[in-house]
Short mmCIF file of C-alpha atoms and ligand atoms in Angstrom, two decimals:
data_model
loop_
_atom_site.label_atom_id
_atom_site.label_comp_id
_atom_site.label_asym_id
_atom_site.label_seq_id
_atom_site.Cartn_x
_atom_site.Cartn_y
_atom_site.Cartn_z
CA UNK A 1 99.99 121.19 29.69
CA UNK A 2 98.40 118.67 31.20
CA UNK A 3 99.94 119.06 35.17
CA UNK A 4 99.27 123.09 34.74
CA UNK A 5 95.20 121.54 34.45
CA UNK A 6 96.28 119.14 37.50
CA UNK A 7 97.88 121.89 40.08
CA UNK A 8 94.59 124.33 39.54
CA UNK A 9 92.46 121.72 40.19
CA UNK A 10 95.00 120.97 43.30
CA UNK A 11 94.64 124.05 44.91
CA UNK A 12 90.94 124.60 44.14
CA UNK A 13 90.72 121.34 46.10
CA UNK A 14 91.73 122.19 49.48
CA UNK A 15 95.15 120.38 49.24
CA UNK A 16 97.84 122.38 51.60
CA UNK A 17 101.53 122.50 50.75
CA UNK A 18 102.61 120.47 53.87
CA UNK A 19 105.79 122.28 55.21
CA UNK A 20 107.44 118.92 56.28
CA UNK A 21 106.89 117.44 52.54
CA UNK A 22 109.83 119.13 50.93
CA UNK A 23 112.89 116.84 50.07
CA UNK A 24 115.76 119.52 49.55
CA UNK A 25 118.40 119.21 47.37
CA UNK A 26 121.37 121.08 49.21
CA UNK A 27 123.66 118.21 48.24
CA UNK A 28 125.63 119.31 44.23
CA UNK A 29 124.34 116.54 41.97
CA UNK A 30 127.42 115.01 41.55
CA UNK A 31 127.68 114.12 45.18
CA UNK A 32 125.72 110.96 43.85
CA UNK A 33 125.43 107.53 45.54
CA UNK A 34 128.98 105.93 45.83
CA UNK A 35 127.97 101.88 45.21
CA UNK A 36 124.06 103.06 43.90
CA UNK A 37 121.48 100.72 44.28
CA UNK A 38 121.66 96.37 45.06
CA UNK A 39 120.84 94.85 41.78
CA UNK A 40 117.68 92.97 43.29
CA UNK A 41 117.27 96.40 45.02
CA UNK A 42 114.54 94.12 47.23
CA UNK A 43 114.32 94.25 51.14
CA UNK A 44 116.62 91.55 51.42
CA UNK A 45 119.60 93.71 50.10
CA UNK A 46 119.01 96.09 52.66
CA UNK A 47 119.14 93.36 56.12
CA UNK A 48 115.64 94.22 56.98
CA UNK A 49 114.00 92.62 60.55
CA UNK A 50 111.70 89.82 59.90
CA UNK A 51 108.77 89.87 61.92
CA UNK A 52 105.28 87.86 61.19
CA UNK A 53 103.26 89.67 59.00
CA UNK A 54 99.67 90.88 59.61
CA UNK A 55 97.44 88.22 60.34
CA UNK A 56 94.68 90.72 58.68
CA UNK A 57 94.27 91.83 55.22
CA UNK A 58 96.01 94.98 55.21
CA UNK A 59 94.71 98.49 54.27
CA UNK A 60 95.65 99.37 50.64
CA UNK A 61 96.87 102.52 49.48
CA UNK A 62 96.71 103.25 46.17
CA UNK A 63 99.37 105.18 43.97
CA UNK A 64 99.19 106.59 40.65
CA UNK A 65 102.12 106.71 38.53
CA UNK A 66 102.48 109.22 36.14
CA UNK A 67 103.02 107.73 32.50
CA UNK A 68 105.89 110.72 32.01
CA UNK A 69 108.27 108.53 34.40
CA UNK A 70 110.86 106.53 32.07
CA UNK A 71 110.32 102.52 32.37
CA UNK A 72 113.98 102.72 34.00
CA UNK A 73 112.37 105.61 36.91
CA UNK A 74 109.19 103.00 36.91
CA UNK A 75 111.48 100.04 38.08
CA UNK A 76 112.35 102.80 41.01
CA UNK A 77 109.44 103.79 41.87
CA UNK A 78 108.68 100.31 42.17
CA UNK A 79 111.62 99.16 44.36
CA UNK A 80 110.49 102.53 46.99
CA UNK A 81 106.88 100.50 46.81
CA UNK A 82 108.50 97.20 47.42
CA UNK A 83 110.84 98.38 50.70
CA UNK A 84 108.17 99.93 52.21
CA UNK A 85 105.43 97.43 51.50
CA UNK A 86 108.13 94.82 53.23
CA UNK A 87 108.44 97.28 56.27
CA UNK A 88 104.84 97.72 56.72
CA UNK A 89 104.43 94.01 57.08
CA UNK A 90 100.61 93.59 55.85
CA UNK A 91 99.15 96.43 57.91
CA UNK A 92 99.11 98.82 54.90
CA UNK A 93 100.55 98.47 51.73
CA UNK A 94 100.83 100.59 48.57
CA UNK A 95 99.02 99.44 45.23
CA UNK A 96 101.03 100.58 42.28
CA UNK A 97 99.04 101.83 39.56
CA UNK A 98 100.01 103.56 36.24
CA UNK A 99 97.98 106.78 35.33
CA UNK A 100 96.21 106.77 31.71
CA UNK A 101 97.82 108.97 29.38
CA UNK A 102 94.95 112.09 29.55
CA UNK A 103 94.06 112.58 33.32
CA UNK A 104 90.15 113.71 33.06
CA UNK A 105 88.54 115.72 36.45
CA UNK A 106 86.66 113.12 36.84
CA UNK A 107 89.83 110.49 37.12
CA UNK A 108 91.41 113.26 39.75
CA UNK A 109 88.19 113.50 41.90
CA UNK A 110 87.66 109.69 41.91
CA UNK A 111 91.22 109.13 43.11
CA UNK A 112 90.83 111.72 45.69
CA UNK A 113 87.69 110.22 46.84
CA UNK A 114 89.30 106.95 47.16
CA UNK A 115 92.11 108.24 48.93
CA UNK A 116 94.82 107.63 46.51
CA UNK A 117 98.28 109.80 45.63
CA UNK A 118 99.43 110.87 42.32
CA UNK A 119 102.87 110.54 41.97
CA UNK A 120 103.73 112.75 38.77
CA UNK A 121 107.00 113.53 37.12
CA UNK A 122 107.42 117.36 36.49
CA UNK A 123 110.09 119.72 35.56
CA UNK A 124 111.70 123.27 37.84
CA UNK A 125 109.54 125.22 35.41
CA UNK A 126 106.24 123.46 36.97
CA UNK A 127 103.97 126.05 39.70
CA UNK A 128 105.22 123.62 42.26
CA UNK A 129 109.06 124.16 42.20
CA UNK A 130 109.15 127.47 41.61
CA UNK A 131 107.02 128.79 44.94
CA UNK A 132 108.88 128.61 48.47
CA UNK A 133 110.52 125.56 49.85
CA UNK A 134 109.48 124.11 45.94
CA UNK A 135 112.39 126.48 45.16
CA UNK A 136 114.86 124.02 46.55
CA UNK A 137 113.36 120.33 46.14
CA UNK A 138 113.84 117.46 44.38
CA UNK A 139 110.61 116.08 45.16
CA UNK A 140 107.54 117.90 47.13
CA UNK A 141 104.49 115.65 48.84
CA UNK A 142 100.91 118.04 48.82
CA UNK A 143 98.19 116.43 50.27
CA UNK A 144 95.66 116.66 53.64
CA UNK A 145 96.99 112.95 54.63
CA UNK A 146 94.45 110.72 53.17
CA UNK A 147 94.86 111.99 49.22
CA UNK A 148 97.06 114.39 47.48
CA UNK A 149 100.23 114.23 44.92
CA UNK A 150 103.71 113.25 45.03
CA UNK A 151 105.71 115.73 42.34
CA UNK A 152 108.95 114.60 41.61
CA UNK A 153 111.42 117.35 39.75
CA UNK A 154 113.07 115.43 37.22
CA UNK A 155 115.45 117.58 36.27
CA UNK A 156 116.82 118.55 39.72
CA UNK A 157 117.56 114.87 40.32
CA UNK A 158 120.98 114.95 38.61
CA UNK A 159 122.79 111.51 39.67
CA UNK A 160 120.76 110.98 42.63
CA UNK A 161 118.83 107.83 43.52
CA UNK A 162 115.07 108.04 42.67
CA UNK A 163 114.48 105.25 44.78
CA UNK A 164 115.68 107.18 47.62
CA UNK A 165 113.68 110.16 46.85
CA UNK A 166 110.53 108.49 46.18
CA UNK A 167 110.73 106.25 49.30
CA UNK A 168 111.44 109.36 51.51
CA UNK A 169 108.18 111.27 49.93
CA UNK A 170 106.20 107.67 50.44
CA UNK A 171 107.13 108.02 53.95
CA UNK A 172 104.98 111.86 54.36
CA UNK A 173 102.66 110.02 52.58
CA UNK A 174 101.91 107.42 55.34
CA UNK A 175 102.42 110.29 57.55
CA UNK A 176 105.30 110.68 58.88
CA UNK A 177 107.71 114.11 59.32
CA UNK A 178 111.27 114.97 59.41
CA UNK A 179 113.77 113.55 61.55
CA UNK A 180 117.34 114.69 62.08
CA UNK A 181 119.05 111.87 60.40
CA UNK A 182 117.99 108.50 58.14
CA UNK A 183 115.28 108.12 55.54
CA UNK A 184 113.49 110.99 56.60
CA UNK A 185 115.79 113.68 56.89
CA UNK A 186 115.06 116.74 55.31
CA UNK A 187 118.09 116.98 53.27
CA UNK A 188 118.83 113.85 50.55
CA UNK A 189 122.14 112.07 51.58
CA UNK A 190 122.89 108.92 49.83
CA UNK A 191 123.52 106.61 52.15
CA UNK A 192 120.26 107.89 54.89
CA UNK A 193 117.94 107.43 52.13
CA UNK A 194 118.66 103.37 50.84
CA UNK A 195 116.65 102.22 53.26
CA UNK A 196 113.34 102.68 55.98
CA UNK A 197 115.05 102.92 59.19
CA UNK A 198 113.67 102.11 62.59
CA UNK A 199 112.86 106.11 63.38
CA UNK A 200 111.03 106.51 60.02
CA UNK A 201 109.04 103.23 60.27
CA UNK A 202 108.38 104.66 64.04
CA UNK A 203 106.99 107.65 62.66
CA UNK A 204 104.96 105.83 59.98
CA UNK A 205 103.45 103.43 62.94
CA UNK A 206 102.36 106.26 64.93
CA UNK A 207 100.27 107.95 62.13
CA UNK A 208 98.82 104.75 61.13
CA UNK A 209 97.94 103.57 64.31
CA UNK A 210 100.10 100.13 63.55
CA UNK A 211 102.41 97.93 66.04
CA UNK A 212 105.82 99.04 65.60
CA UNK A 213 107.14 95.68 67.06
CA UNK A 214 105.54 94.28 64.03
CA UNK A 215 106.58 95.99 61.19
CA UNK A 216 109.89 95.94 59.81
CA UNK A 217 112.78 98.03 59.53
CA UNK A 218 116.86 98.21 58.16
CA UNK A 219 119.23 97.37 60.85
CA UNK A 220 122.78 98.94 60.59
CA UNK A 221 125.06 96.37 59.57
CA UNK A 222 126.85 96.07 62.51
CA UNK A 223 123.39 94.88 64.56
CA UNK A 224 122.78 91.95 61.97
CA UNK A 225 122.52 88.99 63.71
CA UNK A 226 124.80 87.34 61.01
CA UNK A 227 127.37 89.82 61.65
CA UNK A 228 127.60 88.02 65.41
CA UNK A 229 131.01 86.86 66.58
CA UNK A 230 130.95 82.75 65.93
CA UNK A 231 131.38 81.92 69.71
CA UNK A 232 127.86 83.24 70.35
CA UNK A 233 126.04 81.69 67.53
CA UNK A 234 124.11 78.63 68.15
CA UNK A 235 126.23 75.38 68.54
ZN1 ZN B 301 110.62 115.53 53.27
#
């Protein structure tokens, strides 16, 4: 098996099992989201601010995407890319790249010398879900914050949103930890992960040294400007 190959050459590579990473799963499958995901499933489904972008080229960060994700999970994958591409407003932004089907050393030692992720698509029988907080997870995030892999369990997902899960595990990429409620919570809910949230994008600026005032973030319905009583809109 291919990924057996992949986690020994993980943790001969001084990758650490970050503690924060795990996304748990206390939440019974069928607890799944009530509306699911937008059809455009795009930033502007979500009422995102919409501050100038980067006047600089921004710094790219490259993901590889396991060919064992379904074209459907791809399209995902690919909205969590999209959101937080749109939040990070030029300053960094993720490269979407599809692994080849046979994943040489050499291919795994380039990427990590680059500085890119592997997101791969495993099952609860994989090394990685079956030790400590693994135990629990839908997805787990390895790394040492410039390189590592993003495992997804697909067979813990159940009806949950892959976006979601994905976009939460994209945010320990970029740095950030846990927080007690939103996006990066350490427990999936349906309706904190549809979206990067102020306090996750916060976290995110921090670790990459970015203006928070000039990325972008989901605002709560009720704060949308177009949500504004008609008296106090403009003549
Ligand atoms: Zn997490």
């Amino acid at each position: 098996m291919r990924f057996t190959r992949i986690i020994t050459m993980l943790l001969g590579g001084g990758f650490a099992l970050l503690a924060v990473a795990v996304f748990l799963s206390c939440l019974p499958a069928s607890a799944a989201e009530p509306g699911g995901v937008p059809d455009d499933g795009g930033p502007a489904a979500f009422g995102y601010t919409d501050h100038p972008p980067s006047p600089s080229a921004p710094r790219i960060v490259d993901l590889y995407v396991d060919r064992d994700f379904s074209s459907q999970d791809r399209q995902h994958i690919l909205r969590a890319v999209r959101q937080w591409n749109y939040a990070l407003n030029g300053y960094v932004e993720f490269r979407a790249n599809l692994l080849p089907d046979t994943v040489s050393s050499k291919m795994i030692g380039e990427i990590k010398r680059t500085g890119g992720w592997i997101v791969a698509r495993v099952d609860s029988r994989h090394p990685i879900a079956q030790q400590g907080e693994g135990l629990h997870a839908l997805a787990v995030t390895v790394g040492n914050g410039r390189t590592g892999f993003v495992y997804v369990i697909g067979d813990r997902l159940g009806g949950r949103d892959l976006t979601g899960v994905v976009m939460h595990e994209f945010g320990h990429v970029l740095g950030a930890g846990h927080d007690s409620a939103g996006l990066m919570a350490p427990v999936y809910s349906p309706g904190g992960a549809r979206c990067i949230d102020h306090d996750a994008m916060a976290m995110v600026a921090d670790a990459q040294r970015i203006p928070l005032q000039q990325t972008n973030w989901c605002v709560p319905p009720a704060y949308r400007d177009d949500r504004r009583p008609p008296l106090m809109s403009q003549r």
